[in-house]
Structure formats: C-alpha cells, structure tokens
Amino acid sequence: MSNKIKRPAATQPTSVVTGAAGFLGSHLVDLLLRRGHRVIGIDNFVTGTVDNIAHLGGNPGFKFIEQDVTEFLFLDAPVQYVWHFASPASPIDYLELPIQTLKVGSLGTHKALGLAKNKGARFLLASTSEIYGDPLVHPQPEDYWGNVNPIGPRGCYDEAKRFAEALTMAYHQEHGVETRIVRIFNTYGPRMRLNDGRVVPAFISQALKHRPLTVFGRGRQTRSFCYVSDLIEGIYRLMLSAYHQPVNLGNPAEMSVLEFAREIIRATGARSRIVFRPLPKDDPRQRRPDITRARGLLGWAPKVPLADGLVKTIEYFRRRI
Ligand code: UDP
C-alpha cells in the first residue's frame, strides 16, 4: 500500500476570454489552457476567425460561445478571470466598422465588467497604445495623457479604448472590482489576418508575392514590434499582479516603417521594390513604449528578436498564400 499523502487537486480556475477567435485572444486562450485554466471563449467572428481556434475542437478545457459581447453575457459557471480582448484592432477594420468598434469598447466593456462584478472575478482590459494618439511625448510612459483627435478616422478606436479604461477604473473604484489595464503596442505573429491591412501582414504578403511594398508617407514614422508570445506572457503576469493602474507592454526596439520594409524584403528574400503611398490621416508619427513599469512590476521584458519572430510569422503566411 502506498503511504503517499493524497493532496486534493488544486482548483482549476475558469477564465472568460472575449475576442477568443482573434489574433491575440486565441494566443491568450492557448496560454491559459497550458497553464491549467478552463477557458470559455466568446467571439462573434466580425474580425476573428474560426481557424484561430479550430485546433481546440475536442479540448475538454475549452468551451466556445458565439456571441456579440455588447449583448448581456449570461454564464452559469463560476468565473475567476475575465480577459476583455474583443475589438476590431487594425486601422482598416475600425475604419470599416466605426460603430461596432465604439460599441464593443463601450457597451462590450460594460458587459464584460458587469460579468466580472457579478462573478467576483478579476478583470483585465486589453487597451492600446492608440490611447496616446499621435504622441507628443516620446517614448510613451503610462502617465502621458495622449494627443487624440476624437473625430478623426482613428477616433472610434482611440476614444472607445479611452472610455473603456475610464469605465474599468470606475468599476474598480465604485464596485471594488479587481481590474488590470494593459496598453498593448504593435504586436505581430502567426494568426494575424492576411488582409487586415496592418503593416506586418501587408508587407509580408506583398513580399511573398514579389509585389511592391506599399510604404505610407515617406516611411519616416516609427513603430516598435513585439512578438506575440512575449506580449501574452506579459499580459498573464499582469493579471496575476496586484496592480490596477495601466501598464504598457510592447517591444521598445523602434524602427521607421521604411527600415521595416527593408527588413521584410531581407527576411523573405523577396525581389520586391518599395513604393510610396499617401500617409493616412492622423497616422501617429512615432511610437515606442516606455516599459519601465512592466520591467519593475512584472520582471518582464520582450525576449524574441525581430528576426526570429519574423521567421515564424513569414512561415505562417507562406502556408496561407
Ligand atoms: N503602413 C504602411 N504600409 C502599409 C500598411 C501600413 O506604410 O501597407 C504604415 C502605417 O501608415 C503606419 C505603420 O505602417 O505608419 C503601422 O501601421 P499599422 O496599420 O500596422 O498599425 P498602427 O500602428 O498605425 O496602428
């Protein structure tokens, strides 16, 4: 007879992920399942796709509900964590879907916070570097308030996320909900939509077809690109932290869009040239996260170099073109 002491199985937490079929949502679901969570994913497939969660079919830890999160969320099960990721997130998507973008950031956040309050769950809002608008402070620390045009083409996204942050803080202060806010800077990796218009899928798909890469403006605007696995790890750590103020997550390695185009041509071995197209209105001229807070609080910093992340991303797009 074994004299081993039987320990009760540690209780398995349940997480709700809105936007579970999206780029970031689906990677988050994978990480949560690996870390022993039961996951309830919600998506209405406006910009998400079933391909991103198809590999989870038959996984007993994952349940999927097709629903618009601006509608009342009713769930029977106890829930410990709510991760609110539902939203169009590429400029082309939110230009096409301005009202849905405003609704998911406002009404959708309200419903997701209501669910967290009702269940006594911890809540994390996926916010964005877009709340800094076209920033006048560089790099951007969390205490910068931003420079946003509320009625410009990006206003529907920027203001929806700013409202979402305000509502999240109000639920924290008024209702005592345990809340977290992550401000996500440009992130890339497998499962981005080929045609979502963002610079990473746009340049890679152009390069893989040996077509010209369309650099907007003169390509002097800057971005800083974070590989998806780094970002998701930071988000997980933030949820487990005790910190309710916003935290930037992103890769501080900044480059111009023109440099990035050259990097994609190099990484794909494409015979593409570079062509210049008009700069879209209100396109932020510079963007780089100040990640001092994330480093100190979460012991987090990105690890995946751009060249390595691009290999994996290009491989993913190659299979789909
Ligand atoms: N961009 C570009 N060519 C493209 C798509 C985007 O030069 O085909 C530029 C865009 O103007 C912006 C940067 O790349 O300055 C990043 O754009 P993205 O749409 O990825 O997201 P943003 O960071 O602007 O939200």
XYZ file of C-alpha atoms and ligand atoms in Angstrom:
346
model
C 0.000 0.000 0.000
C 1.320 3.416 -0.873
C 1.900 5.762 2.038
C 1.819 8.812 -0.238
C -0.420 11.563 1.064
C -3.184 12.331 -1.382
C -3.494 16.050 -1.931
C -6.789 17.453 -3.160
C -6.446 18.563 -6.791
C -5.748 22.288 -6.903
C -8.893 24.049 -8.036
C -8.815 24.760 -11.721
C -9.532 28.438 -12.422
C -12.048 29.421 -15.086
C -11.224 32.252 -17.464
C -13.546 34.027 -19.878
C -11.821 35.466 -22.940
C -13.787 37.855 -25.157
C -12.418 38.040 -28.695
C -11.185 34.461 -28.285
C -11.059 33.843 -32.050
C -8.927 36.903 -32.710
C -5.173 37.156 -33.124
C -4.316 37.997 -29.508
C -7.372 36.362 -27.926
C -6.601 32.968 -29.437
C -2.952 33.061 -28.335
C -4.120 34.006 -24.848
C -6.551 31.059 -24.809
C -3.689 28.699 -25.724
C -1.511 30.026 -22.910
C -4.315 29.801 -20.340
C -5.066 26.193 -21.303
C -1.351 25.361 -20.994
C -1.352 26.925 -17.507
C -4.281 24.779 -16.381
C -7.236 27.131 -16.789
C -10.649 26.126 -18.024
C -11.465 28.651 -20.745
C -14.769 29.982 -22.036
C -14.118 31.830 -25.294
C -16.561 34.359 -26.734
C -16.438 35.832 -30.230
C -18.880 36.967 -32.917
C -16.370 36.494 -35.772
C -16.577 40.088 -37.002
C -12.794 40.174 -37.306
C -11.899 36.912 -35.574
C -11.846 33.632 -37.447
C -12.725 30.045 -36.587
C -9.332 28.940 -37.982
C -7.651 30.513 -34.933
C -9.476 28.181 -32.529
C -10.067 25.134 -34.764
C -7.186 23.286 -33.059
C -9.103 23.473 -29.755
C -12.025 21.387 -31.021
C -12.379 18.417 -28.665
C -10.287 20.051 -25.910
C -12.356 19.436 -22.739
C -10.910 22.558 -21.107
C -12.291 24.878 -23.797
C -15.862 25.958 -24.398
C -16.847 28.393 -27.130
C -19.845 30.715 -27.246
C -20.623 32.630 -30.429
C -21.932 35.942 -29.158
C -21.606 39.676 -29.577
C -20.216 40.908 -26.234
C -22.266 44.083 -26.430
C -25.256 41.843 -25.558
C -25.885 40.641 -21.996
C -23.417 37.905 -21.023
C -25.032 35.108 -19.082
C -22.824 32.298 -17.802
C -23.785 29.582 -15.331
C -20.296 28.611 -14.220
C -18.179 30.312 -11.561
C -15.546 32.517 -13.208
C -12.286 33.733 -11.682
C -10.832 35.790 -14.548
C -12.339 37.883 -17.359
C -9.986 38.947 -20.176
C -11.650 41.526 -22.439
C -9.990 41.324 -25.848
C -12.926 41.724 -28.241
C -12.488 44.628 -30.677
C -11.549 45.348 -34.263
C -7.910 46.436 -33.920
C -6.469 47.259 -37.317
C -6.963 50.738 -38.777
C -8.647 49.289 -41.900
C -11.048 47.241 -39.753
C -12.088 50.043 -37.486
C -12.449 52.452 -40.406
C -14.916 49.982 -41.914
C -16.605 49.227 -38.583
C -16.558 52.504 -36.627
C -19.846 51.970 -34.815
C -19.146 48.350 -33.878
C -15.713 49.458 -32.674
C -17.267 52.155 -30.476
C -19.909 49.736 -29.225
C -17.538 46.922 -28.279
C -15.219 49.350 -26.473
C -18.093 50.942 -24.552
C -21.094 48.576 -24.284
C -18.905 45.467 -24.626
C -16.585 46.634 -21.857
C -19.632 47.430 -19.720
C -20.991 43.899 -20.179
C -17.604 42.277 -19.554
C -17.099 44.356 -16.387
C -20.650 43.500 -15.300
C -19.833 39.815 -15.701
C -16.646 40.205 -13.633
C -18.532 42.096 -10.903
C -21.307 39.523 -10.841
C -18.866 36.601 -10.576
C -16.400 38.306 -8.208
C -13.802 37.743 -10.945
C -10.643 39.648 -11.732
C -10.898 41.689 -14.959
C -8.242 42.641 -17.500
C -8.844 45.198 -20.249
C -6.868 44.946 -23.478
C -6.210 48.638 -24.083
C -3.839 50.074 -26.630
C -1.003 52.467 -27.395
C -3.615 54.253 -29.547
C -4.895 55.942 -26.400
C -1.727 58.089 -26.706
C -2.874 59.162 -30.213
C -0.129 60.910 -32.190
C 2.092 61.251 -29.120
C 3.925 64.454 -28.243
C 5.963 62.651 -25.567
C 8.440 60.017 -26.682
C 8.798 57.204 -25.678
C 5.361 56.931 -24.097
C 5.143 56.370 -20.321
C 1.822 55.407 -18.748
C 1.366 58.822 -17.135
C 1.250 60.563 -20.530
C -2.369 61.533 -21.308
C -2.085 61.418 -25.072
C -2.860 63.528 -28.116
C -6.008 62.125 -29.720
C -8.277 63.557 -32.408
C -11.704 62.387 -31.188
C -13.442 62.935 -34.536
C -10.663 61.778 -36.870
C -10.647 58.395 -38.614
C -8.944 56.714 -35.649
C -11.194 58.387 -33.069
C -13.662 55.482 -32.998
C -10.963 53.128 -31.745
C -8.905 55.531 -29.636
C -11.878 57.031 -27.831
C -13.600 53.659 -27.355
C -10.474 52.367 -25.635
C -10.089 55.555 -23.593
C -13.714 55.191 -22.468
C -13.049 51.508 -21.724
C -10.133 52.482 -19.459
C -12.298 55.085 -17.687
C -15.094 52.552 -17.148
C -12.635 49.956 -15.882
C -11.245 52.412 -13.321
C -14.794 53.389 -12.307
C -15.715 49.721 -11.685
C -12.561 49.365 -9.651
C -13.249 52.452 -7.537
C -17.029 52.257 -7.300
C -17.621 48.487 -7.163
C -14.262 47.252 -5.891
C -13.724 45.011 -8.934
C -10.118 43.811 -9.181
C -9.090 45.320 -12.508
C -5.990 45.394 -14.719
C -5.335 47.553 -17.803
C -2.720 46.613 -20.381
C -1.799 49.114 -23.093
C -0.697 46.962 -25.992
C 1.783 48.325 -28.532
C 2.208 46.930 -32.072
C 2.321 43.154 -31.860
C 2.842 40.608 -34.637
C 2.939 36.871 -35.175
C 1.050 33.927 -36.623
C -2.769 34.257 -36.836
C -2.785 37.886 -37.920
C -5.251 38.160 -40.790
C -3.537 38.294 -44.150
C -5.766 41.140 -45.294
C -6.216 43.091 -42.068
C -4.260 45.976 -43.593
C -1.713 46.289 -40.817
C 1.860 46.786 -41.811
C 3.127 43.323 -40.837
C 0.664 41.199 -42.857
C 0.592 43.813 -45.655
C 4.379 43.833 -46.181
C 4.830 40.083 -45.722
C 2.077 39.153 -48.162
C 3.357 41.708 -50.697
C 6.908 40.355 -50.325
C 5.847 36.718 -50.615
C 4.171 37.580 -53.930
C 7.239 39.626 -55.028
C 4.967 42.642 -55.328
C 5.999 46.185 -54.340
C 5.829 47.003 -50.644
C 3.493 49.953 -50.062
C 5.187 52.339 -47.636
C 2.811 55.087 -46.496
C 4.161 58.629 -46.481
C 7.945 58.636 -46.702
C 8.153 55.795 -44.208
C 9.736 58.005 -41.547
C 7.024 57.255 -38.998
C 8.236 54.776 -36.376
C 6.792 51.703 -34.700
C 8.147 49.109 -32.264
C 7.155 45.495 -32.932
C 6.619 42.918 -30.198
C 6.366 39.198 -30.889
C 3.063 37.720 -29.738
C 4.464 35.151 -27.251
C 6.322 37.908 -25.365
C 3.201 40.033 -25.184
C 0.914 37.241 -23.967
C 3.370 36.270 -21.215
C 3.403 39.887 -20.009
C -0.391 40.029 -20.028
C -0.631 36.846 -17.967
C 1.829 38.242 -15.409
C -0.105 41.496 -15.212
C -3.360 39.672 -14.454
C -1.637 37.842 -11.590
C -0.069 41.042 -10.221
C -1.720 43.294 -7.652
C -1.561 46.431 -9.810
C -4.638 48.240 -11.138
C -3.006 51.202 -12.913
C -2.326 50.870 -16.695
C 0.804 49.043 -17.817
C 2.438 49.381 -21.254
C 3.504 46.153 -22.920
C 5.461 46.168 -26.153
C 8.943 45.968 -27.549
C 10.963 49.180 -27.167
C 13.098 48.358 -30.259
C 11.912 51.197 -32.511
C 12.360 51.459 -36.265
C 10.987 53.503 -39.135
C 8.396 51.940 -41.436
C 10.896 52.267 -44.298
C 13.520 50.322 -42.317
C 10.865 47.752 -41.515
C 10.032 47.342 -45.230
C 13.712 46.685 -45.960
C 13.823 44.155 -43.116
C 10.839 42.275 -44.584
C 12.462 42.183 -48.037
C 15.622 40.793 -46.433
C 13.791 38.242 -44.280
C 11.663 36.909 -47.145
C 14.350 37.103 -49.841
C 11.767 38.895 -51.991
C 12.517 40.602 -55.301
C 10.138 43.412 -54.311
C 10.740 47.129 -54.636
C 9.379 49.795 -52.333
C 6.661 52.207 -53.479
C 5.360 55.220 -51.581
C 1.644 55.856 -50.980
C -0.122 58.759 -49.211
C 0.141 58.785 -45.437
C -3.295 58.106 -43.888
C -4.788 60.944 -41.822
C -3.702 61.081 -38.164
C -1.186 58.243 -38.611
C 0.985 58.505 -35.458
C 4.455 59.775 -36.372
C 6.299 57.926 -33.645
C 5.563 55.162 -31.185
C 7.701 53.349 -28.658
C 6.646 52.032 -25.271
C 8.390 53.069 -22.104
C 8.317 49.670 -20.345
C 9.989 50.724 -17.082
C 6.785 49.933 -15.191
C 6.389 46.437 -16.691
C 10.055 45.626 -16.032
C 9.833 46.677 -12.378
C 6.395 45.278 -11.573
C 6.328 42.094 -13.596
C 10.015 41.365 -14.174
C 9.023 41.375 -17.838
C 10.863 42.363 -20.988
C 10.498 41.077 -24.546
C 12.876 38.245 -25.427
C 12.185 37.376 -29.057
C 14.378 39.319 -31.503
C 12.611 40.739 -34.566
C 14.498 38.437 -36.955
C 13.341 35.297 -35.068
C 9.744 36.443 -34.730
C 9.646 37.291 -38.420
C 10.837 33.805 -39.402
C 7.852 32.267 -37.588
C 5.409 34.842 -38.922
C 6.621 34.576 -42.506
C 6.378 30.778 -42.296
C 2.750 31.121 -41.183
C 1.876 33.476 -44.051
C 3.749 31.349 -46.591
C 1.397 28.458 -45.848
C -1.616 30.688 -46.426
C -0.694 32.488 -49.611
N 1.834 51.192 -43.186
C 2.499 51.264 -44.394
N 2.099 50.454 -45.422
C 1.079 49.551 -45.292
C 0.400 49.462 -44.040
C 0.800 50.310 -43.012
O 3.448 52.057 -44.563
O 0.772 48.860 -46.287
C 2.273 52.066 -42.092
C 1.152 52.880 -41.438
O 0.968 54.101 -42.125
C 1.693 53.073 -40.037
C 2.551 51.828 -39.789
O 2.776 51.251 -41.068
O 2.544 54.208 -40.003
C 1.865 50.819 -38.892
O 0.576 50.635 -39.395
P -0.449 49.552 -38.849
O -1.652 49.608 -39.728
O 0.240 48.242 -38.721
O -0.869 49.963 -37.377
P -0.784 51.282 -36.481
O 0.499 51.149 -35.752
O -0.789 52.517 -37.366
O -1.982 51.198 -35.644
